[in-house]
Structures are given as structure tokens and as C-alpha cells.
PDB file of C-alpha atoms and ligand atoms in Angstrom:
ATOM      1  CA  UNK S  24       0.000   0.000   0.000  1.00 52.00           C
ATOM      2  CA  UNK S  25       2.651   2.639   1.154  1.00 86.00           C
ATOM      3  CA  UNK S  26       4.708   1.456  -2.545  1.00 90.00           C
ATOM      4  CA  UNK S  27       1.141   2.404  -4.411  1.00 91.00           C
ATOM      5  CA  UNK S  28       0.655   6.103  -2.506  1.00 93.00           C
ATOM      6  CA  UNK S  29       4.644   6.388  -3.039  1.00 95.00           C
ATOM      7  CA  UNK S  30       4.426   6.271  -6.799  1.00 95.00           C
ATOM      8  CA  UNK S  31       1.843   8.042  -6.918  1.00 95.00           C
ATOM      9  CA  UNK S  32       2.967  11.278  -5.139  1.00 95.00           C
ATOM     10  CA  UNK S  33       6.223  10.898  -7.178  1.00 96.00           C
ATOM     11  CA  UNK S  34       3.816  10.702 -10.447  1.00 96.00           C
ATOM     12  CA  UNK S  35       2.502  13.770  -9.833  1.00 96.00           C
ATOM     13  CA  UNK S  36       6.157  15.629  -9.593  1.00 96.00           C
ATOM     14  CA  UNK S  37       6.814  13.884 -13.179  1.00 97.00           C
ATOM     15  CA  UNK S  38       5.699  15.365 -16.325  1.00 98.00           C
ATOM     16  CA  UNK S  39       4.041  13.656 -18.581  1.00 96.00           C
ATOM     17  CA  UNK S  40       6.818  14.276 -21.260  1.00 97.00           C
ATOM     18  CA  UNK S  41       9.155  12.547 -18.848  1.00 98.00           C
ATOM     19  CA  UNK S  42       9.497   8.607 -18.342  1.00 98.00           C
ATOM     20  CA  UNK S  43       9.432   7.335 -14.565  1.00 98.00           C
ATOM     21  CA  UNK S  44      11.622   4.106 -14.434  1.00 98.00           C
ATOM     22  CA  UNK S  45      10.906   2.653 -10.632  1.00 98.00           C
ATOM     23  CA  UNK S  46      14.245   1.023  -9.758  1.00 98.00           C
ATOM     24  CA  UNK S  47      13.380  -2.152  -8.514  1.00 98.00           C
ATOM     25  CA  UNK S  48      16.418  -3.642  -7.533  1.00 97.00           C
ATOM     26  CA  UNK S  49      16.430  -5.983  -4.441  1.00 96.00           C
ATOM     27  CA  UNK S  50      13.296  -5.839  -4.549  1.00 97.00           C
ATOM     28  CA  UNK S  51      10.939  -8.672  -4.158  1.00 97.00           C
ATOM     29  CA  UNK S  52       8.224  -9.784  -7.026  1.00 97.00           C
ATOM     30  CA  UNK S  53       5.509  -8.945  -4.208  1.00 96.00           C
ATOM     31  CA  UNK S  54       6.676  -5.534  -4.172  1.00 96.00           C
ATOM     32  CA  UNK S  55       6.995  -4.916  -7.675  1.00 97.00           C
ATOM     33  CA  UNK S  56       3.385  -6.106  -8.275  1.00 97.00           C
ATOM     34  CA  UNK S  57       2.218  -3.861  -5.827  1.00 96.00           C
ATOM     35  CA  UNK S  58       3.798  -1.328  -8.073  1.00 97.00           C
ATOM     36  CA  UNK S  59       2.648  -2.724 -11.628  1.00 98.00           C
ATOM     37  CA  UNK S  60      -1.150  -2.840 -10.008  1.00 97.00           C
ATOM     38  CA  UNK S  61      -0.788   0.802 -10.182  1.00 96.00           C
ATOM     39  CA  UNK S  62      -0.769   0.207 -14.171  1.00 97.00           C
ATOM     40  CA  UNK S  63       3.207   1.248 -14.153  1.00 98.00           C
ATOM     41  CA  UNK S  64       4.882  -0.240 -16.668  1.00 98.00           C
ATOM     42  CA  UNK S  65       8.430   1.100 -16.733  1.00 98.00           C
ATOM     43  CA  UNK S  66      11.145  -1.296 -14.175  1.00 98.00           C
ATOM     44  CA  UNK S  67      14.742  -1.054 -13.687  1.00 98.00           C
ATOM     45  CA  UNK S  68      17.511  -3.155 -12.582  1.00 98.00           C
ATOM     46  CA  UNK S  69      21.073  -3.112 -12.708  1.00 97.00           C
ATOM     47  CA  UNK S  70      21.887  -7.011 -12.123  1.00 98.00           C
ATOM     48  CA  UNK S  71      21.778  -9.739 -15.225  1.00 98.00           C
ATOM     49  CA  UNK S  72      20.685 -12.522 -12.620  1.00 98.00           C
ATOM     50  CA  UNK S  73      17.855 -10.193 -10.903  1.00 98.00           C
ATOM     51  CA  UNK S  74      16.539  -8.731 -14.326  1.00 98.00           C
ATOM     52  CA  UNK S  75      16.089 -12.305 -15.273  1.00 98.00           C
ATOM     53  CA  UNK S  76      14.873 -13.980 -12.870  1.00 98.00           C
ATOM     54  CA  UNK S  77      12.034 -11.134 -12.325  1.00 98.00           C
ATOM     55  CA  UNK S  78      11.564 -11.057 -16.233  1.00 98.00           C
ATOM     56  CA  UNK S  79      10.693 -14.820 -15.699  1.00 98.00           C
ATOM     57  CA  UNK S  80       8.233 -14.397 -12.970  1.00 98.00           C
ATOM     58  CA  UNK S  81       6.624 -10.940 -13.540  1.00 98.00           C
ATOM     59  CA  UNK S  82       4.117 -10.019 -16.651  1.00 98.00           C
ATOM     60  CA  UNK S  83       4.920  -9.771 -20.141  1.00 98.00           C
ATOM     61  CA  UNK S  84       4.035  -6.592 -20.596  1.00 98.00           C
ATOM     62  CA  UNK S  85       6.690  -5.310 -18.181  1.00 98.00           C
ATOM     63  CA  UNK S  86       9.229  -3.150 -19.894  1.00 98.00           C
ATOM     64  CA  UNK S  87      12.789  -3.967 -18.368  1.00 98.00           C
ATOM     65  CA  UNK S  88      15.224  -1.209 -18.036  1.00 99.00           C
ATOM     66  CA  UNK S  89      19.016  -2.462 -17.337  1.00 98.00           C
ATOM     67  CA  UNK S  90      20.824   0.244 -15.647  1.00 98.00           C
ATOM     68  CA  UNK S  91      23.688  -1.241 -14.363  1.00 97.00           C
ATOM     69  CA  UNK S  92      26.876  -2.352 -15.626  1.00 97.00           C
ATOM     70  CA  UNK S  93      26.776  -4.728 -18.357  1.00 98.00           C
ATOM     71  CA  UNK S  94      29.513  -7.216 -19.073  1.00 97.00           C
ATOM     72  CA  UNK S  95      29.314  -8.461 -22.705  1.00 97.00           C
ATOM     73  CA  UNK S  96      29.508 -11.959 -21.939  1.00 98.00           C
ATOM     74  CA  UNK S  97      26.124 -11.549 -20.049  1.00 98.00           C
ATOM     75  CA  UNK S  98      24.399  -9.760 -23.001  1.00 98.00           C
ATOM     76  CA  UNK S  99      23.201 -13.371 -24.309  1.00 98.00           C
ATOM     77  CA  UNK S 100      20.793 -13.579 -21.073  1.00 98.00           C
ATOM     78  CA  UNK S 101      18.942 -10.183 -21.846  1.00 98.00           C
ATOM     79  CA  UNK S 102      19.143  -9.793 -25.470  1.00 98.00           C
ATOM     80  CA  UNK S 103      15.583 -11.214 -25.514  1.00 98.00           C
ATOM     81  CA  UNK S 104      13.214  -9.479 -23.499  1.00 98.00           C
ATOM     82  CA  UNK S 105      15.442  -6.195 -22.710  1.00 98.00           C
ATOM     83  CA  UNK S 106      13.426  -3.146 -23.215  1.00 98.00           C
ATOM     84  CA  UNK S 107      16.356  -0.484 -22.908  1.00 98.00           C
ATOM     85  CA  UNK S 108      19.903  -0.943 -21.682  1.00 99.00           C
ATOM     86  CA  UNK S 109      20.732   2.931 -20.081  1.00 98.00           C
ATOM     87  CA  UNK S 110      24.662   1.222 -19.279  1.00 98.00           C
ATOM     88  CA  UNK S 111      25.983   0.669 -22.835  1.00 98.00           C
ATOM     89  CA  UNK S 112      29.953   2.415 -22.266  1.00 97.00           C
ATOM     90  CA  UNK S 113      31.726   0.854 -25.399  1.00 97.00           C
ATOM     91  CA  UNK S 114      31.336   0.413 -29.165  1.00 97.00           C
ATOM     92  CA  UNK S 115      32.630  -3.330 -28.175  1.00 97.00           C
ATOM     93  CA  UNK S 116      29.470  -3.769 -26.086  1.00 98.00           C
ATOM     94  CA  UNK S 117      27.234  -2.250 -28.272  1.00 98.00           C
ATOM     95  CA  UNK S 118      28.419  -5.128 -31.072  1.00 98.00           C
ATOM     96  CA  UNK S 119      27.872  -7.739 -28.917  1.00 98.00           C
ATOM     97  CA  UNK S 120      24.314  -6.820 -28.188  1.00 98.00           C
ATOM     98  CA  UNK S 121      23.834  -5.851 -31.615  1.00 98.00           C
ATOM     99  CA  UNK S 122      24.779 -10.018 -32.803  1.00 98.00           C
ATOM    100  CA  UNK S 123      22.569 -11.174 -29.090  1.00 98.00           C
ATOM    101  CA  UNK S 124      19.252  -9.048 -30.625  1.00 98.00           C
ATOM    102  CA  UNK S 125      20.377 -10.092 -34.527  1.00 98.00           C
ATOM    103  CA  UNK S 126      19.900 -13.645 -33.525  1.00 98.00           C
ATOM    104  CA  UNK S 127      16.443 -13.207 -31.216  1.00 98.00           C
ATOM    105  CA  UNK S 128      15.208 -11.395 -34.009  1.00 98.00           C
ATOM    106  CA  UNK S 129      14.650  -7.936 -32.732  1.00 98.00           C
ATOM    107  CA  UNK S 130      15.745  -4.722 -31.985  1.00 98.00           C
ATOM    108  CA  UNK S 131      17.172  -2.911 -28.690  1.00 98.00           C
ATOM    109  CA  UNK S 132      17.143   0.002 -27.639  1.00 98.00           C
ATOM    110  CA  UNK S 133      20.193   1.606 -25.946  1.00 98.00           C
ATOM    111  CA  UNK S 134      21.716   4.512 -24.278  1.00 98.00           C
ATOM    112  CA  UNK S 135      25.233   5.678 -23.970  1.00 98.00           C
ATOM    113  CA  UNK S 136      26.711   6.113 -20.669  1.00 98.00           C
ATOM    114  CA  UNK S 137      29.121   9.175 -20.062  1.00 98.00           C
ATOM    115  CA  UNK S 138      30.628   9.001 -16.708  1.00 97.00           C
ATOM    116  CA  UNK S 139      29.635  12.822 -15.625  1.00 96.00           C
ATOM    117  CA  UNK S 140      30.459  12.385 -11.957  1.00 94.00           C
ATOM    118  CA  UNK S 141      33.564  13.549  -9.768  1.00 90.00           C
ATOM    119  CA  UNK S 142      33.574  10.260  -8.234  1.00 86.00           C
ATOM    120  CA  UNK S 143      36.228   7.545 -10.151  1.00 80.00           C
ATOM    121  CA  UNK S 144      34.168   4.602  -9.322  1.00 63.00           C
ATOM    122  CA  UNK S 145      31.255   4.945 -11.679  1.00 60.00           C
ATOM    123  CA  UNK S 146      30.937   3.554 -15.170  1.00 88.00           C
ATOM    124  CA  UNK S 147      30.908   5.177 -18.503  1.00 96.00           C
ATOM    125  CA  UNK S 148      32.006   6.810 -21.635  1.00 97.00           C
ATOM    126  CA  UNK S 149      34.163  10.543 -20.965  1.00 96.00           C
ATOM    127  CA  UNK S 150      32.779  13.176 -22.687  1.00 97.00           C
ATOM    128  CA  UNK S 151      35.389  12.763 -25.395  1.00 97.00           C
ATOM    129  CA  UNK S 152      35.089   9.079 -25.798  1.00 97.00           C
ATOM    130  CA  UNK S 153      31.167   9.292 -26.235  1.00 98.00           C
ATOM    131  CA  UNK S 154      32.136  12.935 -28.505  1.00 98.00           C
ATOM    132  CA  UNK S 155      34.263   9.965 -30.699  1.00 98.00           C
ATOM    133  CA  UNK S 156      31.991   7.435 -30.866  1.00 98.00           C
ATOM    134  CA  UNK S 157      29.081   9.809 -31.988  1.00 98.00           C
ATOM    135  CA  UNK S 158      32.240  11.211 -34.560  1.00 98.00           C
ATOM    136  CA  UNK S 159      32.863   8.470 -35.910  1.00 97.00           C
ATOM    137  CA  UNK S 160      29.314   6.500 -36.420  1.00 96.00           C
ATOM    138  CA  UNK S 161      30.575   2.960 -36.532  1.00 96.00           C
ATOM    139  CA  UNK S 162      27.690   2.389 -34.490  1.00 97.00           C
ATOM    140  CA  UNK S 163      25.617   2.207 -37.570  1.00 96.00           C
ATOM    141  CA  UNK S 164      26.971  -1.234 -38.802  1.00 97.00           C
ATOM    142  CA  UNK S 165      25.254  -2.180 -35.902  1.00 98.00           C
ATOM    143  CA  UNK S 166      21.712  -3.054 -37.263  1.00 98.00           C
ATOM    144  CA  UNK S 167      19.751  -4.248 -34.629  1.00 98.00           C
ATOM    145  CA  UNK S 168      20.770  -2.031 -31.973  1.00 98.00           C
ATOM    146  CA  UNK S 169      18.912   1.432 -31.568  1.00 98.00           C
ATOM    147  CA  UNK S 170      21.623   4.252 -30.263  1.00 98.00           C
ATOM    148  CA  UNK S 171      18.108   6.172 -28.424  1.00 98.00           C
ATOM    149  CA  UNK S 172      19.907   8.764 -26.280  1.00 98.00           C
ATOM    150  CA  UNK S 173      22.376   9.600 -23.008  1.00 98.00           C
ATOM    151  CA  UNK S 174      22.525   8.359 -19.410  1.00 98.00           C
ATOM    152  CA  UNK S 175      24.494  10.112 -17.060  1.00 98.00           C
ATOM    153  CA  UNK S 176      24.660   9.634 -13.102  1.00 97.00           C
ATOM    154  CA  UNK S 177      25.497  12.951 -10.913  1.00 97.00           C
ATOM    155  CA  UNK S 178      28.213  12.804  -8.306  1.00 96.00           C
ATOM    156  CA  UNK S 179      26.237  11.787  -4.606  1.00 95.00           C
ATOM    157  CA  UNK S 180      26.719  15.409  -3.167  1.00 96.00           C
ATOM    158  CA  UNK S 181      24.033  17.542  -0.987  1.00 95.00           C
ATOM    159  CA  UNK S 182      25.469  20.427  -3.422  1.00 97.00           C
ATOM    160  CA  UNK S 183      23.108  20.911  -5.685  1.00 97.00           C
ATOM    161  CA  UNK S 184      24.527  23.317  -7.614  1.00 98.00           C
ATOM    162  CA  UNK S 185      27.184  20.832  -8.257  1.00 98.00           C
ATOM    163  CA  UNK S 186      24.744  18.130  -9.248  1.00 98.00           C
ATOM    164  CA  UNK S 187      22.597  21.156 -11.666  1.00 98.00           C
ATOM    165  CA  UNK S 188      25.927  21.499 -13.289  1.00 98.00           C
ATOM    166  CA  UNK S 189      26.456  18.194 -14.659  1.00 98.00           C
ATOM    167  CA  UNK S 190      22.685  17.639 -15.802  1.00 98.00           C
ATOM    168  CA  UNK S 191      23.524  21.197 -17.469  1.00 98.00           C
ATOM    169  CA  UNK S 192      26.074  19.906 -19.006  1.00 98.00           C
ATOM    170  CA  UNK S 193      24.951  16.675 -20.000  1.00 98.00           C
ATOM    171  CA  UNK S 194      21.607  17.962 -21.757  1.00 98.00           C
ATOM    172  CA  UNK S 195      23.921  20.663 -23.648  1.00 98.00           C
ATOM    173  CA  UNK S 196      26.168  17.699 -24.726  1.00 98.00           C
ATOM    174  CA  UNK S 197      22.697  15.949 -25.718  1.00 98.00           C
ATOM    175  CA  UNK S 198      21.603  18.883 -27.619  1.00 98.00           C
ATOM    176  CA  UNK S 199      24.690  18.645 -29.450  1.00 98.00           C
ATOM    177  CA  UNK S 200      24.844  15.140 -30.960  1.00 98.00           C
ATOM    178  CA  UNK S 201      21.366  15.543 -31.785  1.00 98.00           C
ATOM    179  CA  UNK S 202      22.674  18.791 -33.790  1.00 98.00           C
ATOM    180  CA  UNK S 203      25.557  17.273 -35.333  1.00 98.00           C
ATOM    181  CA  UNK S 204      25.412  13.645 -35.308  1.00 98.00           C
ATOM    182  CA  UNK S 205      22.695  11.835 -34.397  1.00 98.00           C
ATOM    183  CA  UNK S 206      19.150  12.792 -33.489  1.00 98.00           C
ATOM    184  CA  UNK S 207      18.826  11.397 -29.865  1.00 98.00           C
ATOM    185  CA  UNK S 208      15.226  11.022 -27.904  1.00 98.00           C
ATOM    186  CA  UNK S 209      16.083   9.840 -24.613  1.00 99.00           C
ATOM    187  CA  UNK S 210      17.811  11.255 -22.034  1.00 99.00           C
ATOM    188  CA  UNK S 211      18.424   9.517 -18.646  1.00 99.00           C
ATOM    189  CA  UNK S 212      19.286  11.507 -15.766  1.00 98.00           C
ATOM    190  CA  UNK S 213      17.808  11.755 -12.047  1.00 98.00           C
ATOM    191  CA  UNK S 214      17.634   9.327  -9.587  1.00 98.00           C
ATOM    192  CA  UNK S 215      15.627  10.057  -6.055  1.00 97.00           C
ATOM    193  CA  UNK S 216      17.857  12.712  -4.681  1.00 97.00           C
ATOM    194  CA  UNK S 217      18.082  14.283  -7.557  1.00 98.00           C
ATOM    195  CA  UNK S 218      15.584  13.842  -9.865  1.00 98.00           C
ATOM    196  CA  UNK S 219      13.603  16.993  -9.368  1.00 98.00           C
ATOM    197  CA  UNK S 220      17.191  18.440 -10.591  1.00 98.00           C
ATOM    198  CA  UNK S 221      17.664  16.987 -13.822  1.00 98.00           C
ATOM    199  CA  UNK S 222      14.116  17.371 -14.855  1.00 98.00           C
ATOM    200  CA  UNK S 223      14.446  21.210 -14.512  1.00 98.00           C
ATOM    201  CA  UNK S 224      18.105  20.554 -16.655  1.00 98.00           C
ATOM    202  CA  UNK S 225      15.763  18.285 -19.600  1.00 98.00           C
ATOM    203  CA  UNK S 226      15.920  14.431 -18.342  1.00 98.00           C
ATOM    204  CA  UNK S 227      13.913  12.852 -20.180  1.00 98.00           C
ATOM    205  CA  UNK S 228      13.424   9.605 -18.378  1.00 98.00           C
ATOM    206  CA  UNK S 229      14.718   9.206 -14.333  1.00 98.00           C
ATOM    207  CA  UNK S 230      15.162   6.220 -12.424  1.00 98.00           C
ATOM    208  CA  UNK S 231      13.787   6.411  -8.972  1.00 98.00           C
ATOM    209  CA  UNK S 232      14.308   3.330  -6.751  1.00 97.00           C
ATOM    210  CA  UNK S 233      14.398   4.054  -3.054  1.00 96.00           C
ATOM    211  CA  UNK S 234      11.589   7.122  -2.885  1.00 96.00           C
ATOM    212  CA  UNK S 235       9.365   4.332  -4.427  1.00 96.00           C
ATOM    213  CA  UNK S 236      10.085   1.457  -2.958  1.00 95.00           C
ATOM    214  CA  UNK S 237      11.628   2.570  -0.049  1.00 91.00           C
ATOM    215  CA  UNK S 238      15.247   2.598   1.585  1.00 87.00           C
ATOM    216  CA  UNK S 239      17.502  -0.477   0.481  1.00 81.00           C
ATOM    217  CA  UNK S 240      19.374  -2.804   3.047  1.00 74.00           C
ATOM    218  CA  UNK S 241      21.733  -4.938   0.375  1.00 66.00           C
TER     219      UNK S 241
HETATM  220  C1  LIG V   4      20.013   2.246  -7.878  1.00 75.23           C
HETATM  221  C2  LIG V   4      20.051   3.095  -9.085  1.00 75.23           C
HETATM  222  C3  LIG V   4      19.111   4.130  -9.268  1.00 75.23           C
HETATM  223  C4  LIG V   4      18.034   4.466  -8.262  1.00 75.23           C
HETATM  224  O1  LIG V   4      18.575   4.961  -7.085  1.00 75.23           O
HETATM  225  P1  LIG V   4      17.648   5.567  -5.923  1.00 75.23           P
HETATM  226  O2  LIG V   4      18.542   6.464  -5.191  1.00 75.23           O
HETATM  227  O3  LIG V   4      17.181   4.410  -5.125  1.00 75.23           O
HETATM  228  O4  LIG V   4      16.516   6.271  -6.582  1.00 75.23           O
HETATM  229  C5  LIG V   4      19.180   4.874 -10.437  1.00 75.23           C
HETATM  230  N1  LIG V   4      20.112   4.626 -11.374  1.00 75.23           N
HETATM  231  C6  LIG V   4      21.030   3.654 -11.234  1.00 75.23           C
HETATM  232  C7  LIG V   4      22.035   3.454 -12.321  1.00 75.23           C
HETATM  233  C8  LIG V   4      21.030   2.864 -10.091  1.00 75.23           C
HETATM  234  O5  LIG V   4      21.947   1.893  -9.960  1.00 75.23           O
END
């Protein structure tokens, strides 16, 4: 009950322009249906075991967001029911989900990571190794993929004008590509802290776990 009035209060902070993505991770399948009884469609989960093993007991009509850290040789577990995969931080990885979707006959959407954070321990593209990779378009051999947009995670700070900075300059980087390179749709910034944030800076899409579902003991 508290999960259903949860999401709800956060829907009403959320434009309908942006996409809510309720993190779900270490969360059980009770919980989530509490959530998906709400109608919400839109999970997300940054573990190749979890996202399976909730893909296999939840709905169909689920749409499963991977978030975290992909390693390419767990691509082959996901490549057929993954809705969007927000962690995608090399051309390498991008290939080997490209042949995963080839052979399950479909396409996949996917963002591009770019590590925008102070913090060293986070994944993801720097600004000039996503800049290349948009440069040089060998992304396009890769047929069954769908390059959709940007994901970027803030540095964990109670300065806010630190965290406004980086959404800043992540949607101005977005607005670029889309300029020069490619047209991009999707971008994924704003987690619970900060979400509020990176709306104001253009997020397209945030992933909110714990103001859903509650605070996490791993
Ligand atoms: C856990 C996680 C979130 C959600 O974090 P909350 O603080 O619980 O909202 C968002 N994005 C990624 C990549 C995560 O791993």
C-alpha cells in the first residue's frame, strides 16, 4: 500500500513528457506487483541474474530497463526481453548486443553512458570518448541495436549546484549530438535525490528506486 501512494505522489512531480523508471532492484516480485497494479509499466535493474529472474516471474508486458553495468559476456541472457539498456559504455558492447538481438530477431534500444560524476568509481564513456563514438558512427553497422539517447549519473553530493551542473552539461552535450550527429530522444538523468534536478536541466526519463520502494538494506 505505502509502494502504491509512493508512486503516486512521485507521479505527480513527473511530467508527462518525462518517463518514470521505478528502480526495482532488491526488490521482491511482491513488491513490484504492488507497483505494476498501479498500471506502471516502466522497471529497472542493474543485475543480469535479478533482471532475469524477475523477467521470468513478472508479466509480459513489463518493460525492463538495465541500468547497471553490463559485461558483454552476459548480453546473451537479456538480449531477448530487454526493453532499454541505459549502461551501454563501449562500441565493443554495443556489437555484442547488436549479434545477441540479430539472432532473437529484434531490436534494442540503448543509451550511452558518459561518466559525468567527480567520483572515479562509476561507469561510462568521458565526454570525449562518447564525442568519438558519436564522430565516428561505426555504431551504424550495428543493425539491430537502436543508439536512443544519453545516461548520465550525478556525483552523490548535498550540493546541488554541483549536481545542476552536470545535468547542465549533460543535456547541452545531448543537444549537441542531436545537432551534429545523431538525433537522440532519450535522455536519462535523475535518480531520487536528484531527480527533481535533472528534470528542470531536460531528463527525459529518471530512475527512482528508493523514494518508491523505499530505503535499500543490500
Ligand atoms: C540504484 C540506481 C538508481 C536508483 O537509485 P535511488 O537512489 O534508489 O533512486 C538509479 N540509477 C542507477 C544506475 C542505479 O543503480
Amino acid at each position: 500500500m505505502e509502494q502504491k501512494e509512493r508512486i503516486a505522489s512521485i507521479k505527480e512531480t513527473v511530467p508527462g513528457n518525462v518517463t518514470l523508471v521505478a528502480v526495482s532492484k532488491t526488490r521482491t516480485v511482491d513488491e513490484i506487483t504492488n507497483v505494476y497494479d498501479t498500471g506502471h509499466l516502466d522497471f529497472g535493474e542493474n543485475k543480469v541474474q535479478e533482471i532475469t529472474d524477475k523477467f521470468e516471474q513478472l508479466p509480459k508486458d513489463i518493460r525492463w530497463h538495465l541500468i547497471g553495468h553490463l559485461q558483454t559476456n552476459k548480453v546473451k541472457y537479456i538480449a531477448s526481453f530487454v526493453h532499454l539498456i541505459h549502461s551501454v559504455d563501449s562500441l565493443k558492447l554495443l556489437a555484442e548486443i547488436d549479434k545477441h538481438a540479430s539472432k532473437a530477431n529484434r531490436s534494442i534500444g540503448c543509451l550511452i553512458q558518459v561518466h559525468i560524476a567527480e567520483e572515479e568509481s562509476k561507469f561510462g564513456m568521458s565526454y570525449s570518448e562518447a564525442e568519438t563514438f558519436f564522430k565516428e558512427k561505426h555504431y551504424l553497422k550495428c543493425k539491430n541495436v537502436k543508439v536512443e539517447g544519453l545516461m548520465g549519473m550525478a556525483t552523490n553530493t548535498e550540493n546541488e549546484e554541483k549536481v545542476r551542473e552536470e545535468f547542465r552539461k549533460l543535456k547541452l552535450f545531448f543537444d549537441e549530438v542531436s545537432k551534429q550527429y545523431l538525433k537522440l530522444n532519450v535522455l536519462s538523468m535523475g535518480m531520487s535525490q536528484d531527480y527533481k534536478i535533472a528534470i528542470e536541466e531536460g531528463s527525459t526519463m529518471v530512475r527512482i528506486g528508493s523514494a518508491i520502494f523505499g530505503e535499500r538494506n543490500y
